[in-house]
Coordinates of C-alpha atoms and ligand atoms in Angstrom, one line a residue:
M1 CA -7.0 17.4 14.2
A2 CA -4.3 20.2 14.1
D3 CA -2.6 19.5 17.4
R4 CA -3.2 15.9 17.7
K5 CA 0.0 14.1 18.8
P6 CA 0.8 10.3 18.0
V7 CA 0.3 7.8 20.5
K8 CA 2.9 5.6 20.9
V9 CA 1.5 2.1 22.6
T10 CA 4.1 1.1 25.6
E11 CA 4.8 -2.0 26.4
E12 CA 2.4 -2.7 28.9
Q13 CA -0.3 -2.0 26.6
L14 CA 1.6 -4.8 24.3
E15 CA 1.8 -7.2 27.1
E16 CA -2.5 -6.9 28.0
Q17 CA -2.8 -8.2 24.4
R18 CA -0.5 -10.8 24.9
Q19 CA -2.8 -12.0 27.3
F20 CA -5.5 -11.8 25.4
M21 CA -3.6 -14.1 23.2
R22 CA -3.6 -16.6 25.4
E23 CA -6.9 -16.2 26.8
V24 CA -8.3 -16.5 23.0
R25 CA -6.3 -19.6 22.8
A26 CA -8.0 -21.1 25.8
L27 CA -11.1 -20.8 24.8
P28 CA -13.1 -23.4 23.3
Q29 CA -15.3 -22.0 21.1
R30 CA -12.4 -20.3 19.4
P31 CA -12.2 -20.3 16.1
R32 CA -9.8 -22.7 14.5
S33 CA -8.8 -20.7 11.2
Y34 CA -8.9 -17.6 9.9
F35 CA -9.1 -16.4 6.4
V36 CA -8.1 -12.6 5.8
V37 CA -9.2 -11.0 3.0
T38 CA -7.6 -7.5 2.2
Y39 CA -8.2 -4.7 -0.4
G40 CA -6.8 -1.2 -1.4
C41 CA -3.3 -0.5 -1.0
Q42 CA 0.2 -2.2 0.4
M43 CA -0.2 -0.3 3.6
N44 CA -2.8 -2.8 3.8
A45 CA -1.7 -5.9 2.2
H46 CA 1.1 -5.1 5.4
D47 CA -1.3 -4.3 8.1
S48 CA -3.4 -7.7 6.7
E49 CA -0.1 -9.4 7.7
I50 CA 0.3 -8.2 11.5
L51 CA -3.7 -9.2 11.6
A52 CA -2.5 -12.2 10.1
G53 CA 0.2 -12.9 12.8
M54 CA -2.0 -12.2 15.7
L55 CA -4.1 -14.8 14.9
R56 CA -1.3 -17.2 13.9
D57 CA -0.4 -16.3 17.7
M58 CA -3.6 -17.0 18.8
G59 CA -3.3 -20.6 17.7
M60 CA -5.6 -20.6 14.4
E61 CA -4.4 -21.8 11.2
E62 CA -4.8 -20.0 7.5
A63 CA -7.9 -21.4 5.5
H64 CA -7.7 -22.4 2.3
D65 CA -10.3 -19.7 1.3
R66 CA -12.9 -18.2 2.8
E67 CA -15.9 -19.9 2.3
N68 CA -14.3 -22.7 4.5
A69 CA -12.8 -20.7 7.7
D70 CA -14.0 -20.5 11.4
F71 CA -13.2 -16.5 11.0
V72 CA -13.5 -14.1 8.5
L73 CA -11.6 -10.3 8.4
F74 CA -12.2 -8.3 5.7
N75 CA -9.6 -5.1 5.7
T76 CA -11.3 -2.7 3.9
C77 CA -10.2 0.1 1.8
C78 CA -11.9 3.4 1.3
V79 CA -9.8 5.0 -1.3
R80 CA -12.0 4.3 -3.8
D81 CA -15.9 4.3 -4.0
N82 CA -15.6 0.7 -6.5
A83 CA -13.5 -1.0 -3.8
E84 CA -15.7 0.1 -0.6
R85 CA -18.9 -1.2 -2.1
R86 CA -16.9 -4.7 -3.2
A87 CA -15.8 -5.0 0.4
L88 CA -19.6 -4.7 1.6
G89 CA -21.0 -7.2 -1.5
N90 CA -18.4 -9.2 -0.1
V91 CA -19.3 -8.9 3.5
T92 CA -23.1 -9.1 2.7
W93 CA -22.6 -12.8 0.9
L94 CA -20.6 -14.6 3.8
K95 CA -24.0 -14.4 5.5
E96 CA -25.2 -17.0 3.2
V97 CA -21.4 -19.0 4.3
R98 CA -23.2 -18.6 7.8
K99 CA -26.1 -20.7 7.2
R100 CA -24.2 -23.5 6.3
N101 CA -21.7 -22.9 9.2
P102 CA -23.4 -20.9 12.0
N103 CA -20.5 -20.8 14.4
L104 CA -18.6 -18.6 11.5
V105 CA -17.1 -15.3 13.1
I106 CA -17.4 -12.2 10.7
G107 CA -14.9 -9.1 11.3
V108 CA -15.1 -5.8 9.6
C109 CA -11.8 -3.6 9.9
G110 CA -9.8 -0.7 8.4
C111 CA -10.2 2.7 6.8
M112 CA -13.0 2.0 5.8
I113 CA -14.7 1.6 9.5
Q114 CA -12.7 4.5 10.4
Q115 CA -15.0 6.6 8.3
P116 CA -17.5 8.7 10.7
G117 CA -20.6 7.2 11.0
M118 CA -19.4 3.9 8.8
A119 CA -19.2 1.6 12.4
E120 CA -22.9 2.5 12.8
K121 CA -24.1 1.9 9.5
I122 CA -22.3 -1.6 9.6
M123 CA -24.1 -2.4 12.8
K124 CA -27.3 -1.3 11.4
Q125 CA -27.3 -2.5 7.8
Y126 CA -25.3 -5.6 8.7
R127 CA -26.0 -7.2 11.7
F128 CA -24.1 -10.7 11.1
V129 CA -21.3 -8.3 11.8
D130 CA -19.6 -10.2 14.8
L131 CA -16.5 -7.6 15.2
A132 CA -15.9 -4.2 13.5
F133 CA -12.7 -2.1 13.8
G134 CA -10.8 0.5 13.1
T135 CA -6.9 1.5 12.1
S136 CA -5.8 3.0 15.3
N137 CA -6.5 0.0 17.4
L138 CA -5.2 -3.1 14.9
Y139 CA -3.3 -4.1 17.8
R140 CA -5.9 -4.3 19.8
L141 CA -7.6 -7.8 17.5
P142 CA -7.1 -10.1 20.9
E143 CA -8.4 -7.9 23.2
L144 CA -11.5 -7.5 20.6
L145 CA -11.6 -11.0 19.2
C146 CA -11.7 -12.6 23.2
R147 CA -14.5 -10.2 23.2
T148 CA -16.7 -11.2 20.6
L149 CA -16.7 -14.8 21.5
N150 CA -17.4 -14.4 25.2
S151 CA -20.6 -12.2 24.1
D152 CA -23.3 -12.4 22.6
R153 CA -23.4 -8.6 21.0
A154 CA -21.4 -7.4 18.2
V155 CA -18.2 -5.7 19.2
V156 CA -17.4 -2.2 17.4
E157 CA -14.2 0.2 18.6
V158 CA -12.9 2.7 16.5
E159 CA -10.7 5.1 18.2
D160 CA -9.6 8.9 17.0
E161 CA -6.0 8.0 17.9
D162 CA -2.9 8.0 15.6
T163 CA -1.2 5.0 17.2
I164 CA 2.5 3.5 16.4
A165 CA 2.0 0.0 17.8
E166 CA 6.2 -2.1 17.3
D167 CA 7.3 -5.2 17.5
L168 CA 3.6 -6.8 16.5
P169 CA 3.3 -10.6 15.7
V170 CA 4.1 -10.5 11.3
R171 CA 2.8 -13.1 9.0
R172 CA 4.8 -12.1 5.9
L173 CA 3.1 -13.2 2.4
R174 CA 6.8 -13.9 1.0
Q175 CA 9.8 -15.1 2.6
D176 CA 12.4 -13.2 0.2
A177 CA 10.4 -9.8 0.5
A178 CA 9.6 -7.8 3.3
Y179 CA 6.7 -4.8 3.9
I180 CA 8.4 -2.0 6.7
T181 CA 5.8 0.8 7.1
I182 CA 8.2 3.2 8.3
M183 CA 5.4 6.2 8.6
Y184 CA 1.4 6.4 9.3
G185 CA -1.1 8.9 8.0
C186 CA -0.4 11.9 6.1
D187 CA -0.9 16.0 6.5
N188 CA -1.5 16.5 2.8
F189 CA -4.7 17.2 3.0
C190 CA -5.2 16.4 -1.3
S191 CA -9.0 18.2 -1.4
Y192 CA -9.5 15.2 -3.4
C193 CA -8.3 12.0 -1.0
I194 CA -9.9 10.5 2.2
V195 CA -6.6 9.4 4.1
P196 CA -5.8 11.8 6.2
Y197 CA -9.2 11.6 7.4
V198 CA -9.5 7.6 8.1
R199 CA -5.5 7.0 8.6
G200 CA -5.2 10.3 11.1
R201 CA -2.3 12.8 10.9
E202 CA 1.1 12.0 9.3
R203 CA 3.8 10.0 12.3
S204 CA 7.2 8.3 11.9
R205 CA 8.8 5.4 13.4
D206 CA 11.7 6.0 15.5
M207 CA 14.6 5.0 12.8
D208 CA 16.2 2.6 15.5
D209 CA 12.8 0.7 15.5
I210 CA 12.6 0.7 11.7
L211 CA 16.0 -0.3 11.7
R212 CA 16.3 -2.8 14.0
E213 CA 13.3 -4.5 12.1
A214 CA 15.5 -4.1 9.1
E215 CA 18.2 -5.8 10.4
T216 CA 16.1 -8.8 11.8
L217 CA 14.5 -9.6 8.5
R218 CA 18.4 -9.1 6.6
N219 CA 19.1 -12.1 9.0
S220 CA 16.4 -13.7 8.6
G221 CA 17.3 -13.9 4.5
V222 CA 15.5 -11.5 3.6
K223 CA 16.4 -9.6 0.1
E224 CA 14.3 -7.0 -1.0
I225 CA 12.3 -4.8 1.8
M226 CA 9.9 -2.3 0.8
L227 CA 9.4 1.1 2.7
L228 CA 5.7 2.2 3.2
G229 CA 4.1 5.5 3.7
Q230 CA 1.2 7.5 2.6
N231 CA 3.9 10.2 2.1
V232 CA 7.7 8.4 2.7
N233 CA 9.5 12.0 1.6
S234 CA 8.0 13.8 4.4
Y235 CA 9.3 10.7 6.8
G236 CA 10.9 12.5 10.3
K237 CA 8.7 15.0 11.0
G238 CA 8.0 15.7 14.7
L239 CA 11.1 13.0 15.5
E240 CA 13.8 14.1 17.9
G241 CA 16.9 15.2 16.2
G242 CA 16.1 15.7 12.7
A243 CA 15.9 12.6 10.9
T244 CA 14.9 12.7 7.4
F245 CA 14.0 10.1 5.2
A246 CA 17.2 10.5 3.4
E247 CA 19.0 9.9 6.2
L248 CA 17.3 6.7 6.6
L249 CA 17.7 5.0 3.2
R250 CA 21.8 5.6 4.5
R251 CA 21.4 4.0 7.0
L252 CA 19.6 1.2 5.5
D253 CA 22.1 1.4 2.0
D254 CA 24.8 0.5 4.7
M255 CA 23.5 -2.4 5.6
D256 CA 23.9 -4.4 2.5
I257 CA 20.2 -5.5 2.2
P258 CA 20.6 -6.7 -1.4
R259 CA 17.3 -4.5 -2.6
I260 CA 15.5 -1.3 -1.2
R261 CA 12.5 -0.1 -2.5
F262 CA 9.9 2.9 -1.2
M263 CA 6.7 4.0 -1.8
T264 CA 5.0 6.4 -1.9
S265 CA 6.6 9.9 -2.8
H266 CA 5.0 12.9 -2.9
P267 CA 7.1 15.0 -5.2
K268 CA 6.7 18.3 -3.0
D269 CA 8.7 16.5 -0.5
L270 CA 11.3 14.8 -3.0
S271 CA 14.5 16.9 -1.6
D272 CA 17.7 17.4 -3.4
E273 CA 19.7 15.5 -0.2
L274 CA 17.3 12.6 -1.0
I275 CA 17.9 12.4 -5.1
D276 CA 21.7 12.7 -3.8
V277 CA 21.6 9.7 -2.0
M278 CA 19.9 7.6 -4.8
R279 CA 23.2 8.8 -6.5
G280 CA 25.5 7.2 -4.5
S281 CA 23.8 4.6 -3.1
R282 CA 24.3 0.7 -3.5
H283 CA 21.0 -1.0 -2.8
I284 CA 18.6 1.3 -3.3
L285 CA 16.6 0.1 -6.6
P286 CA 16.5 2.7 -9.6
Q287 CA 13.1 3.1 -9.2
F288 CA 10.8 5.9 -8.4
H289 CA 6.6 5.7 -7.5
L290 CA 5.9 9.7 -7.8
P291 CA 2.6 10.6 -8.5
V292 CA 1.1 13.4 -10.4
Q293 CA -2.2 13.1 -10.7
S294 CA -2.6 16.0 -13.1
G295 CA -0.5 17.6 -16.1
S296 CA -2.5 20.8 -15.1
D297 CA -1.8 23.9 -13.3
E298 CA -4.9 24.7 -12.4
I299 CA -5.8 21.4 -11.8
L300 CA -3.0 20.7 -9.4
R301 CA -4.1 23.6 -7.5
Q302 CA -7.6 23.0 -7.3
M303 CA -6.4 19.0 -6.4
N304 CA -3.8 21.1 -3.4
R305 CA -0.9 19.4 -4.6
R306 CA 1.4 21.7 -3.9
Y307 CA 3.1 21.6 -6.9
T308 CA 3.3 23.2 -10.2
R309 CA 3.6 20.7 -13.3
E310 CA 7.5 22.8 -14.4
Q311 CA 8.1 22.1 -10.5
Y312 CA 6.6 18.3 -11.2
L313 CA 9.1 17.5 -14.6
N314 CA 11.9 19.3 -12.6
R315 CA 12.5 16.5 -9.9
V316 CA 11.9 14.2 -13.0
R317 CA 14.7 15.2 -14.6
A318 CA 17.1 15.6 -11.4
L319 CA 16.2 12.0 -10.9
R320 CA 16.9 11.1 -14.4
D321 CA 20.3 12.7 -14.2
A322 CA 21.6 11.6 -10.7
V323 CA 20.1 7.6 -11.9
P324 CA 20.3 7.4 -15.7
G325 CA 17.6 5.0 -17.1
I326 CA 15.2 4.7 -13.4
G327 CA 12.5 3.3 -13.7
L328 CA 9.7 6.0 -13.1
T329 CA 6.1 5.2 -12.3
T330 CA 2.9 7.4 -11.8
D331 CA -0.9 7.6 -10.3
I332 CA -3.1 9.7 -12.7
I333 CA -7.0 10.8 -11.7
V334 CA -9.1 11.9 -14.7
G335 CA -12.5 14.0 -14.9
F336 CA -11.0 15.8 -11.5
P337 CA -14.3 18.2 -10.7
G338 CA -14.0 21.2 -13.5
E339 CA -11.2 19.6 -15.8
T340 CA -11.5 20.6 -19.4
E341 CA -10.5 19.1 -22.5
E342 CA -7.5 21.5 -22.4
Q343 CA -6.6 20.6 -19.2
F344 CA -6.7 16.8 -19.5
Q345 CA -4.5 17.6 -22.8
D346 CA -1.9 19.0 -20.1
T347 CA -2.5 15.6 -18.4
M348 CA -1.3 13.6 -22.1
S349 CA 1.1 16.3 -22.8
L350 CA 3.1 15.6 -19.7
V351 CA 2.5 11.5 -20.1
K352 CA 4.2 12.0 -23.7
E353 CA 6.8 13.9 -22.3
V354 CA 7.8 12.2 -19.1
G355 CA 7.5 8.6 -21.0
Y356 CA 6.8 6.5 -17.8
D357 CA 7.0 2.7 -17.5
S358 CA 4.1 2.3 -15.9
A359 CA 0.7 4.1 -14.7
F360 CA -2.3 3.9 -12.4
T361 CA -5.0 5.5 -14.0
F362 CA -8.0 6.4 -12.7
I363 CA -11.8 7.9 -12.7
Y364 CA -12.3 10.9 -10.1
S365 CA -14.2 9.3 -7.1
P366 CA -16.1 11.7 -5.3
R367 CA -15.5 10.6 -1.7
K368 CA -18.0 12.3 1.2
G369 CA -16.4 14.5 3.7
T370 CA -13.5 15.8 0.9
R371 CA -13.2 18.9 -0.2
A372 CA -13.8 18.0 -4.3
A373 CA -16.4 16.1 -3.3
A374 CA -18.1 19.8 -2.9
M375 CA -16.8 21.1 -5.8
D376 CA -18.9 22.7 -8.8
G377 CA -18.3 20.3 -12.1
Q378 CA -18.1 17.4 -11.1
I379 CA -17.2 15.4 -15.0
N380 CA -20.2 12.6 -15.7
E381 CA -19.2 9.7 -16.1
A382 CA -19.2 9.1 -20.3
V383 CA -16.7 12.2 -20.9
A384 CA -14.0 11.0 -17.8
T385 CA -14.5 7.1 -19.7
D386 CA -13.7 8.4 -22.7
R387 CA -10.7 10.7 -21.2
I388 CA -9.6 7.6 -19.2
Q389 CA -9.7 5.5 -22.1
R390 CA -7.6 8.1 -24.1
L391 CA -5.2 8.4 -21.7
I392 CA -4.4 4.6 -21.4
A393 CA -3.8 3.9 -24.8
L394 CA -1.4 6.9 -24.9
Q395 CA 0.6 5.5 -21.7
D396 CA 0.1 1.9 -23.4
Q397 CA 2.3 3.8 -26.3
C398 CA 4.7 5.8 -24.0
Q399 CA 5.1 2.2 -21.8
K400 CA 5.9 0.2 -25.4
E401 CA 8.5 3.1 -26.2
A402 CA 10.4 3.0 -22.6
M403 CA 10.7 -1.2 -22.5
A404 CA 12.9 -0.7 -25.8
R405 CA 16.1 0.6 -23.3
F406 CA 15.7 -2.4 -21.8
L407 CA 16.9 -4.6 -25.1
G408 CA 19.9 -5.9 -24.5
Q409 CA 20.5 -5.0 -21.3
E410 CA 21.8 -7.0 -18.4
E411 CA 19.5 -7.0 -14.9
E412 CA 18.9 -8.7 -11.9
V413 CA 15.5 -10.4 -11.2
L414 CA 14.0 -10.9 -7.3
V415 CA 12.2 -14.4 -8.6
E416 CA 8.4 -13.9 -7.1
G417 CA 7.0 -17.3 -9.0
L418 CA 6.5 -19.6 -12.1
S419 CA 5.3 -17.6 -15.2
R420 CA 1.2 -17.8 -15.9
R421 CA 1.6 -18.7 -19.2
S422 CA 4.2 -21.3 -18.5
D423 CA 5.6 -23.8 -16.4
K424 CA 8.8 -23.7 -17.7
A425 CA 9.3 -19.4 -16.8
V426 CA 9.5 -17.9 -14.3
S427 CA 8.7 -14.1 -13.7
G428 CA 9.5 -11.7 -10.8
K429 CA 10.8 -7.6 -11.1
G430 CA 14.3 -6.2 -12.5
R431 CA 16.2 -3.4 -10.9
H432 CA 13.9 -0.9 -12.3
G433 CA 10.3 -2.6 -10.9
V434 CA 9.7 -3.7 -14.3
S435 CA 7.9 -7.6 -14.5
I436 CA 10.7 -9.8 -16.4
T437 CA 9.8 -13.4 -17.3
L438 CA 12.5 -15.9 -17.9
P439 CA 13.2 -19.8 -18.6
G440 CA 13.3 -21.2 -15.0
T441 CA 12.0 -23.9 -11.6
E442 CA 10.2 -23.5 -9.0
E443 CA 13.4 -23.5 -7.0
D444 CA 14.2 -19.9 -8.5
V445 CA 11.7 -18.7 -6.3
G446 CA 13.3 -16.3 -3.8
Q447 CA 16.6 -16.2 -5.7
I448 CA 17.7 -13.0 -7.3
V449 CA 19.1 -14.2 -10.9
R450 CA 21.1 -12.2 -13.7
V451 CA 19.7 -11.8 -16.8
R452 CA 20.0 -10.3 -20.2
V453 CA 16.3 -9.2 -21.4
N454 CA 15.9 -11.0 -25.6
E455 CA 12.8 -10.0 -26.4
I456 CA 9.2 -7.9 -24.9
K457 CA 6.1 -9.2 -25.0
N458 CA 3.0 -7.7 -24.6
N459 CA 5.2 -5.1 -22.4
T460 CA 6.9 -8.0 -20.9
L461 CA 10.3 -8.4 -20.7
M462 CA 11.3 -11.8 -22.2
A463 CA 15.3 -12.7 -21.0
E464 CA 17.7 -15.2 -20.7
R465 CA 19.6 -16.6 -18.4
L466 CA 23.6 -15.2 -17.8
Ligands
SF4_1 S1 -0.1 12.9 -0.2 FE1 -2.3 13.8 -1.0 S2 -3.1 11.8 -2.0 FE2 -1.8 10.9 -1.2 S3 -2.2 10.2 1.0 FE3 -1.5 12.2 2.1 S4 -3.7 13.3 0.9 FE4 -4.0 11.2 0.0

């Protein structure tokens, strides 16, 4: 695996797929509508936008829900056991829908399928699935669907290649904000994580391709771009010319896209150069998602995170010095194998010390094939549940305290939609990444609105328009 080189999909290969799109469009038995069900992270959400873009170009309309679609495609995640179980449960449920609609085509793709042996398992235990493919051959959906529609047998394709495909059609979920994937895969091999095994080795897109995509989005009126990667801070590794993430951000900042965000970052790769770019930027939002995972040096070592608690806190201080008031968020795992109460308390004290705006907290979920799954000292569920409840309660308190800094302050909100609580209010994210509700109507959706925060309700900021 160590010597694997990224493979850029050629223009000829893409043209071949376009030809398959035309063939699918001409098939009388082709599905007329599709529904993509997405599990997992933003990377998967963006992959689903690409899958939807290809399906649209094959002449299909998006169905209102999965029960009324002719082709249902599950874009799966395997990072946590419950995401995998949920996906398989929902695939099974569709078997019932097939009884009403015998022409229904069922597909499963994404990380879950990329696990060794999973495609075979699906085909044996879920015989009603028509099509299964992994993450690296996503761009071949037109060909695989064409073969499925022309055959009585299921089509299964899982490649073990680290591909980069440019210029695929995208059906974006939002018109005002867009994802741009800048790198794929991960080389870090944190001991609990399955991503390097299913998403392949780290590989970065050429900077020119990213800038071109960003320019097109800006020209189409997009107000916010979110740069995506498993570890965006190490963007550029392996590219000629020594490209870095900091350099990419600097170039994007010069493009005058109103808002630029990114995720996810690994603390060990958060460079002073990047912090400097954030200090002087006009459009990079003052927010940073910096997963800590644990506050205990020993657990961090067992997790193979390659930083200590102090090194992490040092990065937090550097970010806060450079960008005062920056919104910090994190990911935390509790109940990692061997975690003692004392080590858990190290996590609690770190959470108090940092004062995150929000935290994604998880109970450790063993993933087959990772080093941690074979470690001694697996923590029982009751202990892990008790720890996560205490952690959530603490974070809730810290969040209240962190939110207080916004009271009376001006903010800019990119309005995402009507508020769930009132049809006279809208909500969206402020520059620091915090949800803000303000008076407004449907017409505000997609606009950037200046507000002043005047109340905090259930950790949501309430604001008046300026
Ligand atoms: S950095 Fe660690 S946790 Fe994140 S994707 Fe890579 S291996 Fe997984």
